mmCIF file of C-alpha atoms in Angstrom:
data_model
loop_
_atom_site.group_PDB
_atom_site.id
_atom_site.type_symbol
_atom_site.label_atom_id
_atom_site.label_comp_id
_atom_site.label_asym_id
_atom_site.label_seq_id
_atom_site.Cartn_x
_atom_site.Cartn_y
_atom_site.Cartn_z
ATOM 1 C CA LYS A 117 13.526 -22.314 -14.814
ATOM 2 C CA GLY A 118 12.971 -20.871 -11.360
ATOM 3 C CA VAL A 119 12.955 -17.113 -10.799
ATOM 4 C CA THR A 120 14.218 -15.243 -13.855
ATOM 5 C CA ARG A 121 12.827 -11.726 -13.447
ATOM 6 C CA ILE A 122 12.737 -9.145 -10.667
ATOM 7 C CA CYS A 123 10.620 -6.000 -10.412
ATOM 8 C CA ILE A 124 12.459 -3.031 -8.920
ATOM 9 C CA ASN A 125 9.960 -0.193 -9.100
ATOM 10 C CA PRO A 126 11.191 3.238 -8.026
ATOM 11 C CA GLN A 127 8.102 5.164 -9.308
ATOM 12 C CA THR A 128 10.386 8.220 -9.513
ATOM 13 C CA LEU A 129 14.103 8.920 -9.300
ATOM 14 C CA ASN A 130 13.655 12.177 -7.418
ATOM 15 C CA ASP A 131 14.571 11.681 -3.774
ATOM 16 C CA HIS A 132 12.323 14.483 -2.503
ATOM 17 C CA THR A 133 9.290 12.867 -4.125
ATOM 18 C CA LEU A 134 10.276 9.443 -2.816
ATOM 19 C CA GLN A 135 10.258 10.843 0.714
ATOM 20 C CA SER A 136 6.930 12.608 0.226
ATOM 21 C CA ILE A 137 5.196 9.422 -0.988
ATOM 22 C CA GLY A 138 6.604 7.340 1.853
ATOM 23 C CA ARG A 139 9.329 5.452 0.000
ATOM 24 C CA LYS A 140 12.248 4.793 2.329
ATOM 25 C CA GLY A 141 14.799 4.006 -0.364
ATOM 26 C CA SER A 142 16.804 6.452 -2.433
ATOM 27 C CA THR A 143 17.556 6.809 -6.120
ATOM 28 C CA GLN A 144 21.089 5.610 -5.494
ATOM 29 C CA GLU A 145 19.849 2.471 -3.735
ATOM 30 C CA VAL A 146 17.362 1.658 -6.499
ATOM 31 C CA LEU A 147 20.002 1.848 -9.225
ATOM 32 C CA TYR A 148 22.471 -0.110 -7.086
ATOM 33 C CA TRP A 149 20.050 -3.032 -6.709
ATOM 34 C CA VAL A 150 19.130 -2.975 -10.388
ATOM 35 C CA THR A 151 22.812 -3.403 -11.229
ATOM 36 C CA LYS A 152 23.175 -6.217 -8.685
ATOM 37 C CA ALA A 153 20.143 -8.045 -10.082
ATOM 38 C CA GLN A 154 21.462 -7.754 -13.626
ATOM 39 C CA GLU A 155 24.890 -9.018 -12.549
ATOM 40 C CA GLN A 156 23.164 -12.154 -11.223
ATOM 41 C CA GLY A 157 21.493 -12.732 -14.576
ATOM 42 C CA PHE A 158 17.967 -11.563 -13.722
ATOM 43 C CA GLU A 159 15.774 -9.719 -16.173
ATOM 44 C CA VAL A 160 14.542 -6.498 -14.544
ATOM 45 C CA ASN A 161 11.228 -4.651 -14.702
ATOM 46 C CA MET A 162 10.991 -1.012 -13.583
ATOM 47 C CA ASP A 163 7.962 1.278 -13.187
ATOM 48 C CA LEU A 164 7.557 5.041 -13.269
ATOM 49 C CA ILE A 165 4.460 7.022 -12.301
ATOM 50 C CA CYS A 166 3.286 9.963 -14.389
ATOM 51 C CA GLY A 167 1.556 12.705 -12.400
ATOM 52 C CA LEU A 168 3.080 12.430 -8.934
ATOM 53 C CA GLU A 169 2.221 15.438 -6.803
ATOM 54 C CA GLY A 170 4.682 18.298 -7.171
ATOM 55 C CA GLU A 171 6.575 16.803 -10.095
ATOM 56 C CA THR A 172 7.195 18.743 -13.298
ATOM 57 C CA ILE A 173 8.178 17.597 -16.765
ATOM 58 C CA ALA A 174 11.815 18.118 -15.761
ATOM 59 C CA HIS A 175 11.392 15.761 -12.785
ATOM 60 C CA PHE A 176 9.847 13.100 -15.005
ATOM 61 C CA GLU A 177 12.540 13.485 -17.670
ATOM 62 C CA LYS A 178 15.223 12.961 -15.017
ATOM 63 C CA SER A 179 13.490 9.789 -13.817
ATOM 64 C CA LEU A 180 12.942 8.406 -17.290
ATOM 65 C CA TYR A 181 16.499 8.974 -18.469
ATOM 66 C CA GLY A 182 17.802 7.583 -15.173
ATOM 67 C CA VAL A 183 15.802 4.392 -15.667
ATOM 68 C CA LEU A 184 16.905 4.149 -19.293
ATOM 69 C CA GLY A 185 20.497 4.434 -18.109
ATOM 70 C CA ALA A 186 19.943 1.295 -16.024
ATOM 71 C CA SER A 187 18.775 -0.539 -19.186
ATOM 72 C CA PRO A 188 15.992 -2.680 -17.657
ATOM 73 C CA ASP A 189 14.162 -5.181 -19.852
ATOM 74 C CA ASN A 190 10.725 -3.734 -19.119
ATOM 75 C CA ILE A 191 9.614 -0.192 -18.281
ATOM 76 C CA THR A 192 5.974 0.444 -17.399
ATOM 77 C CA LEU A 193 4.567 3.965 -17.360
ATOM 78 C CA HIS A 194 1.762 4.221 -14.819
ATOM 79 C CA THR A 195 -0.702 7.060 -14.489
ATOM 80 C CA LEU A 196 -1.117 8.181 -10.892
ATOM 81 C CA CYS A 197 -4.333 6.866 -9.370
ATOM 82 C CA TYR A 198 -5.593 6.898 -5.821
ATOM 83 C CA LYS A 199 -6.441 3.629 -4.113
ATOM 84 C CA ARG A 200 -8.080 2.573 -0.893
ATOM 85 C CA GLY A 201 -5.478 2.344 1.805
ATOM 86 C CA ALA A 202 -3.236 4.994 0.283
ATOM 87 C CA ARG A 203 -1.607 7.216 2.884
ATOM 88 C CA ASN A 204 -2.816 10.376 1.161
ATOM 89 C CA GLN A 205 -6.398 10.179 -0.073
ATOM 90 C CA LYS A 206 -6.525 13.781 -1.280
ATOM 91 C CA ILE A 207 -6.409 13.948 -5.057
ATOM 92 C CA VAL A 208 -3.991 16.632 -6.219
ATOM 93 C CA TYR A 209 -4.189 17.161 -9.948
ATOM 94 C CA ASN A 210 -0.882 17.322 -11.791
ATOM 95 C CA PRO A 211 -1.290 19.461 -14.957
ATOM 96 C CA TYR A 212 1.702 17.785 -16.622
ATOM 97 C CA VAL A 213 0.434 14.206 -16.525
ATOM 98 C CA ASN A 214 -0.499 14.065 -20.226
ATOM 99 C CA GLN A 215 2.812 15.578 -21.274
ATOM 100 C CA MET A 216 4.689 13.104 -19.089
ATOM 101 C CA MET A 217 2.962 10.122 -20.676
ATOM 102 C CA ASP A 218 3.433 11.467 -24.215
ATOM 103 C CA PHE A 219 7.100 12.243 -23.554
ATOM 104 C CA GLY A 220 7.692 8.812 -22.037
ATOM 105 C CA TYR A 221 6.015 7.037 -24.950
ATOM 106 C CA ARG A 222 8.103 8.950 -27.493
ATOM 107 C CA VAL A 223 11.446 8.511 -25.705
ATOM 108 C CA LEU A 224 10.951 4.807 -25.032
ATOM 109 C CA LEU A 225 10.174 4.148 -28.695
ATOM 110 C CA GLN A 226 13.296 6.071 -29.675
ATOM 111 C CA ASN A 227 15.376 3.934 -27.321
ATOM 112 C CA GLY A 228 14.331 0.532 -28.625
ATOM 113 C CA TYR A 229 11.413 -0.259 -26.304
ATOM 114 C CA HIS A 230 8.011 -1.168 -27.730
ATOM 115 C CA PRO A 231 4.573 -1.169 -26.037
ATOM 116 C CA TYR A 232 3.154 -4.655 -25.478
ATOM 117 C CA TYR A 233 0.438 -4.373 -22.818
ATOM 118 C CA LEU A 234 -1.977 -1.729 -21.626
ATOM 119 C CA TYR A 235 -4.529 -1.484 -18.867
ATOM 120 C CA LYS A 236 -6.637 1.142 -17.154
ATOM 121 C CA GLN A 237 -7.354 1.708 -13.477
ATOM 122 C CA LYS A 238 -10.148 3.582 -11.764
ATOM 123 C CA ASN A 239 -9.349 7.074 -10.505
ATOM 124 C CA ALA A 240 -6.369 7.571 -12.821
ATOM 125 C CA LEU A 241 -5.518 11.191 -13.533
ATOM 126 C CA ASP A 242 -7.072 12.379 -16.809
ATOM 127 C CA ASN A 243 -8.492 8.866 -17.263
ATOM 128 C CA LEU A 244 -5.158 7.787 -18.742
ATOM 129 C CA GLU A 245 -3.823 4.252 -18.933
ATOM 130 C CA ASN A 246 -0.761 2.287 -17.854
ATOM 131 C CA VAL A 247 1.485 1.082 -20.674
ATOM 132 C CA GLY A 248 4.225 -1.538 -20.474
ATOM 133 C CA PHE A 249 7.229 -1.269 -22.796
ATOM 134 C CA ALA A 250 9.899 -3.902 -23.348
ATOM 135 C CA LYS A 251 13.023 -4.595 -25.314
ATOM 136 C CA SER A 252 12.403 -6.998 -28.197
ATOM 137 C CA GLY A 253 12.050 -10.539 -26.871
ATOM 138 C CA LYS A 254 11.983 -9.369 -23.237
ATOM 139 C CA GLU A 255 8.232 -8.998 -22.782
ATOM 140 C CA CYS A 256 6.979 -10.053 -19.346
ATOM 141 C CA LEU A 257 4.416 -12.841 -19.720
ATOM 142 C CA ASN A 258 3.215 -12.308 -16.145
ATOM 143 C CA ASN A 259 2.202 -8.723 -16.952
ATOM 144 C CA ILE A 260 0.012 -9.954 -19.803
ATOM 145 C CA THR A 261 -1.588 -12.891 -18.005
ATOM 146 C CA THR A 262 -2.196 -10.906 -14.826
ATOM 147 C CA MET A 263 -4.039 -8.163 -16.684
ATOM 148 C CA ALA A 264 -6.044 -10.729 -18.666
ATOM 149 C CA ASP A 265 -6.929 -12.731 -15.521
ATOM 150 C CA CYS A 266 -6.056 -15.983 -17.297
ATOM 151 C CA MET A 267 -3.330 -17.528 -15.146
ATOM 152 C CA PRO A 268 -2.877 -17.966 -11.385
ATOM 153 C CA THR A 269 -0.183 -15.940 -9.671
ATOM 154 C CA VAL A 270 1.599 -16.750 -6.418
ATOM 155 C CA GLY A 271 2.781 -13.556 -4.752
ATOM 156 C CA VAL A 272 6.023 -13.925 -2.782
ATOM 157 C CA GLY A 273 7.254 -11.103 -0.570
ATOM 158 C CA ALA A 274 5.803 -8.240 1.437
ATOM 159 C CA GLY A 275 2.903 -6.562 -0.343
ATOM 160 C CA ALA A 276 2.690 -9.207 -3.085
ATOM 161 C CA ILE A 277 -0.756 -10.475 -4.079
ATOM 162 C CA SER A 278 -1.596 -14.057 -5.041
ATOM 163 C CA LYS A 279 -4.499 -14.620 -7.413
ATOM 164 C CA TYR A 280 -6.203 -17.987 -7.866
ATOM 165 C CA PHE A 281 -8.961 -19.042 -10.266
ATOM 166 C CA LEU A 282 -11.513 -21.272 -8.589
ATOM 167 C CA GLN A 283 -14.386 -23.327 -9.962
ATOM 168 C CA GLY A 284 -17.288 -21.339 -11.341
ATOM 169 C CA GLY A 285 -15.046 -18.496 -12.474
ATOM 170 C CA LYS A 286 -14.474 -17.175 -8.983
ATOM 171 C CA ILE A 287 -11.194 -15.358 -8.342
ATOM 172 C CA GLU A 288 -9.582 -15.444 -4.907
ATOM 173 C CA ARG A 289 -6.968 -12.854 -4.016
ATOM 174 C CA GLN A 290 -4.503 -13.308 -1.138
ATOM 175 C CA PRO A 291 -2.558 -10.141 -0.325
ATOM 176 C CA ASN A 292 0.579 -10.443 1.781
ATOM 177 C CA PRO A 293 1.133 -7.888 4.557
ATOM 178 C CA LEU A 294 2.859 -4.791 3.228
ATOM 179 C CA ASP A 295 5.034 -4.321 6.307
ATOM 180 C CA VAL A 296 8.170 -6.475 5.997
ATOM 181 C CA LYS A 297 8.362 -7.256 9.729
ATOM 182 C CA VAL A 298 4.721 -8.324 9.840
ATOM 183 C CA TYR A 299 5.198 -10.404 6.696
ATOM 184 C CA LEU A 300 8.145 -12.250 8.226
ATOM 185 C CA GLN A 301 6.294 -12.791 11.513
ATOM 186 C CA ARG A 302 3.353 -14.365 9.665
ATOM 187 C CA LEU A 303 5.373 -16.173 7.003
ATOM 188 C CA ASP A 304 4.569 -19.710 8.167
ATOM 189 C CA SER A 305 0.814 -19.100 8.198
ATOM 190 C CA ILE A 306 0.987 -17.253 4.860
ATOM 191 C CA VAL A 307 2.743 -20.204 3.213
ATOM 192 C CA THR A 308 0.313 -22.690 4.779
ATOM 193 C CA LYS A 309 -2.706 -20.770 3.487
ATOM 194 C CA LYS A 310 -1.252 -20.551 -0.022
ATOM 195 C CA ARG A 311 -0.579 -24.297 -0.064
ATOM 196 C CA GLU A 312 -4.111 -25.046 1.070
ATOM 197 C CA VAL A 313 -5.605 -23.057 -1.791
ATOM 198 C CA ILE A 314 -3.180 -24.409 -4.412
ATOM 199 C CA ASN A 315 -3.851 -28.017 -3.334
ATOM 200 C CA HIS A 316 -7.574 -27.528 -3.968
ATOM 201 C CA LEU A 317 -7.309 -25.932 -7.390
#
């Protein structure tokens, strides 16, 4: 089948927040590329984060309805969590995070999306989870298998992570460089390393 699905994950559709979290794109650009992907026949996944610093319920509502307007096949609601390597390691509690998740769950159900996978991450605000919603028949198998650690994944592109299952139950992860220029500079060696691992599975 080849590539059938693309993830275009804005996290928020508020340009001020995008700038503050280091995202170089804009809301307009995100929605433009979603439309282009759909015109080419791709299924589209989109993510939003509940609890971004400085965002209110009104900010989240704007993002959610903006994403719904793009009509992607999958919408995942993530709870903000802080990870190693994040630019800002200071945890700023957002008091609206629970309301954002509850609102998102309710609105997505009302608009024909149903929850089909759930997972938790360490350091998530209010110990909440991430929930993936999809249109009927448009569930993303990769989301399920990745969370269940039951199928290898080859990550293609800057920041993508490959995951391989080796003998003895060992899991090997191969993250690609996040910086696009660095990724392109190292592309040959990245591909070679992936092939070496895949050939020995």
